[in-house]
Amino acid sequence: MTKNQILRNALNSGKLFTAMAAHNPLSAKLAEQAGFGGIWGSGFELSASYAVPDANILSMGTHLEMMRAMASIVSIPIIADIDTGFGNAVNVHYIVPQYEAAGASAIVMEDKTFPKDTSLRANGRQELVRIEEFQGKIAAAAASRKDKDFVVIARVEALIAGLGQEEATKRGLAYEEAGADAILIHSKQKTPDEILAFVHAWPGKVPLVLVPTAYPALTEADISALGKVGVVIYGNHAIRAAVGAMQKVFAQIRRDGGIREVDAELPTVGEIIGLQGDEAMRRVEKRFLR
Ligand code: SPV
Ligand code: MG
């Protein structure tokens, strides 16, 4: 089965598919080893790893090349976060085959204006494009893919923009009609109430995608029990884990005036060499070095 088929089958299966955010091939590999079904090619994480805001500061090429690098290392599907599609429907028609060729198995595109502002920031600029315009962008994404199993996910930002449930449902249905394979509905409310109201009322046929960063109380068991959600995305836990771990270790080394104490708490250099794919390289060495 191809990676695209794995994701497509998961969406059709009715079973919840889990995707962990990653910002480089190493974090993607760790997510795969931990047992997640797929990788979320997060714009937020990649931006954070460059220490710039998640507001279309990085170019499409930078994100695309990171998806390619991750896809060359992991065997699980990558869901690429293409923000607003880097322009209009013409841009989307051009870039979707590039993401496909880079090894992604899906794109998620959100209905905000370009340049976007990050969704979870308080008081961010959250302006949406017209429904018809975004339908055109979704239709362009669906029409331009080469493999019918490549998944197109439309992301509704109406709740993030404070436009209410009615607008969110209207947009979700319009994007389904335009050819979206799934609808990502995002919320920044601290409790799951807003998202649960949307999910319970969702009249569409395609599965929903949730990103429960703001409302972490909702577990996979809770989400599965809703019966309408195909994918849960853990949006930024790789970069937050990395930042927390580095801050802790760096502070300890400064406090201790050296690395003696901290050394035993860290993964060994051997473990890192293992993650670099050393074993495979040694096999090549043995076979071809003369
Ligand atoms: C991302 O991880 O880049 C996302 C999810 O788009 S969020 O940051 O919650 O908007
Ligand atoms: Mg994003």
Short mmCIF file of N, CA and C and ligand atoms in Angstrom, two decimals, residues 40-45 54 81-83 110 116 118-119 155, ligand 2:
data_model
loop_
_atom_site.label_atom_id
_atom_site.label_comp_id
_atom_site.label_asym_id
_atom_site.label_seq_id
_atom_site.Cartn_x
_atom_site.Cartn_y
_atom_site.Cartn_z
N TRP A 40 2.06 15.50 10.93
CA TRP A 40 1.49 16.80 10.58
C TRP A 40 2.63 17.73 10.22
N GLY A 41 2.70 18.12 8.95
CA GLY A 41 3.77 19.01 8.48
C GLY A 41 3.43 20.44 8.83
N SER A 42 3.55 20.75 10.09
CA SER A 42 3.03 21.99 10.69
C SER A 42 3.78 23.25 10.27
N GLY A 43 3.04 24.26 9.83
CA GLY A 43 3.64 25.55 9.54
C GLY A 43 4.06 26.25 10.82
N PHE A 44 3.28 26.07 11.87
CA PHE A 44 3.60 26.68 13.17
C PHE A 44 4.94 26.16 13.67
N GLU A 45 5.12 24.83 13.61
CA GLU A 45 6.36 24.23 14.12
C GLU A 45 7.56 24.65 13.27
N ASP A 54 4.40 32.48 12.76
CA ASP A 54 3.66 31.60 11.83
C ASP A 54 2.68 32.49 11.05
N ASP A 81 0.69 21.08 5.87
CA ASP A 81 -0.05 22.30 6.22
C ASP A 81 0.36 23.39 5.22
N ILE A 82 -0.49 23.65 4.23
CA ILE A 82 -0.08 24.65 3.22
C ILE A 82 -0.69 26.03 3.51
N ASP A 83 -1.07 26.25 4.76
CA ASP A 83 -1.64 27.55 5.17
C ASP A 83 -2.80 27.93 4.25
N GLU A 110 -6.35 26.43 4.57
CA GLU A 110 -7.31 27.19 5.40
C GLU A 110 -7.90 28.37 4.64
N LYS A 116 -1.44 34.98 6.12
CA LYS A 116 -2.24 34.57 7.27
C LYS A 116 -1.62 35.06 8.58
N THR A 118 -1.34 33.46 12.65
CA THR A 118 -1.50 32.17 13.32
C THR A 118 -2.81 32.12 14.10
N SER A 119 -3.44 30.95 14.16
CA SER A 119 -4.81 30.87 14.66
C SER A 119 -4.94 30.98 16.18
N ARG A 155 -9.83 23.60 5.56
CA ARG A 155 -9.82 24.01 6.98
C ARG A 155 -10.69 25.25 7.16
MG MG B 2 -0.45 26.04 10.36
#
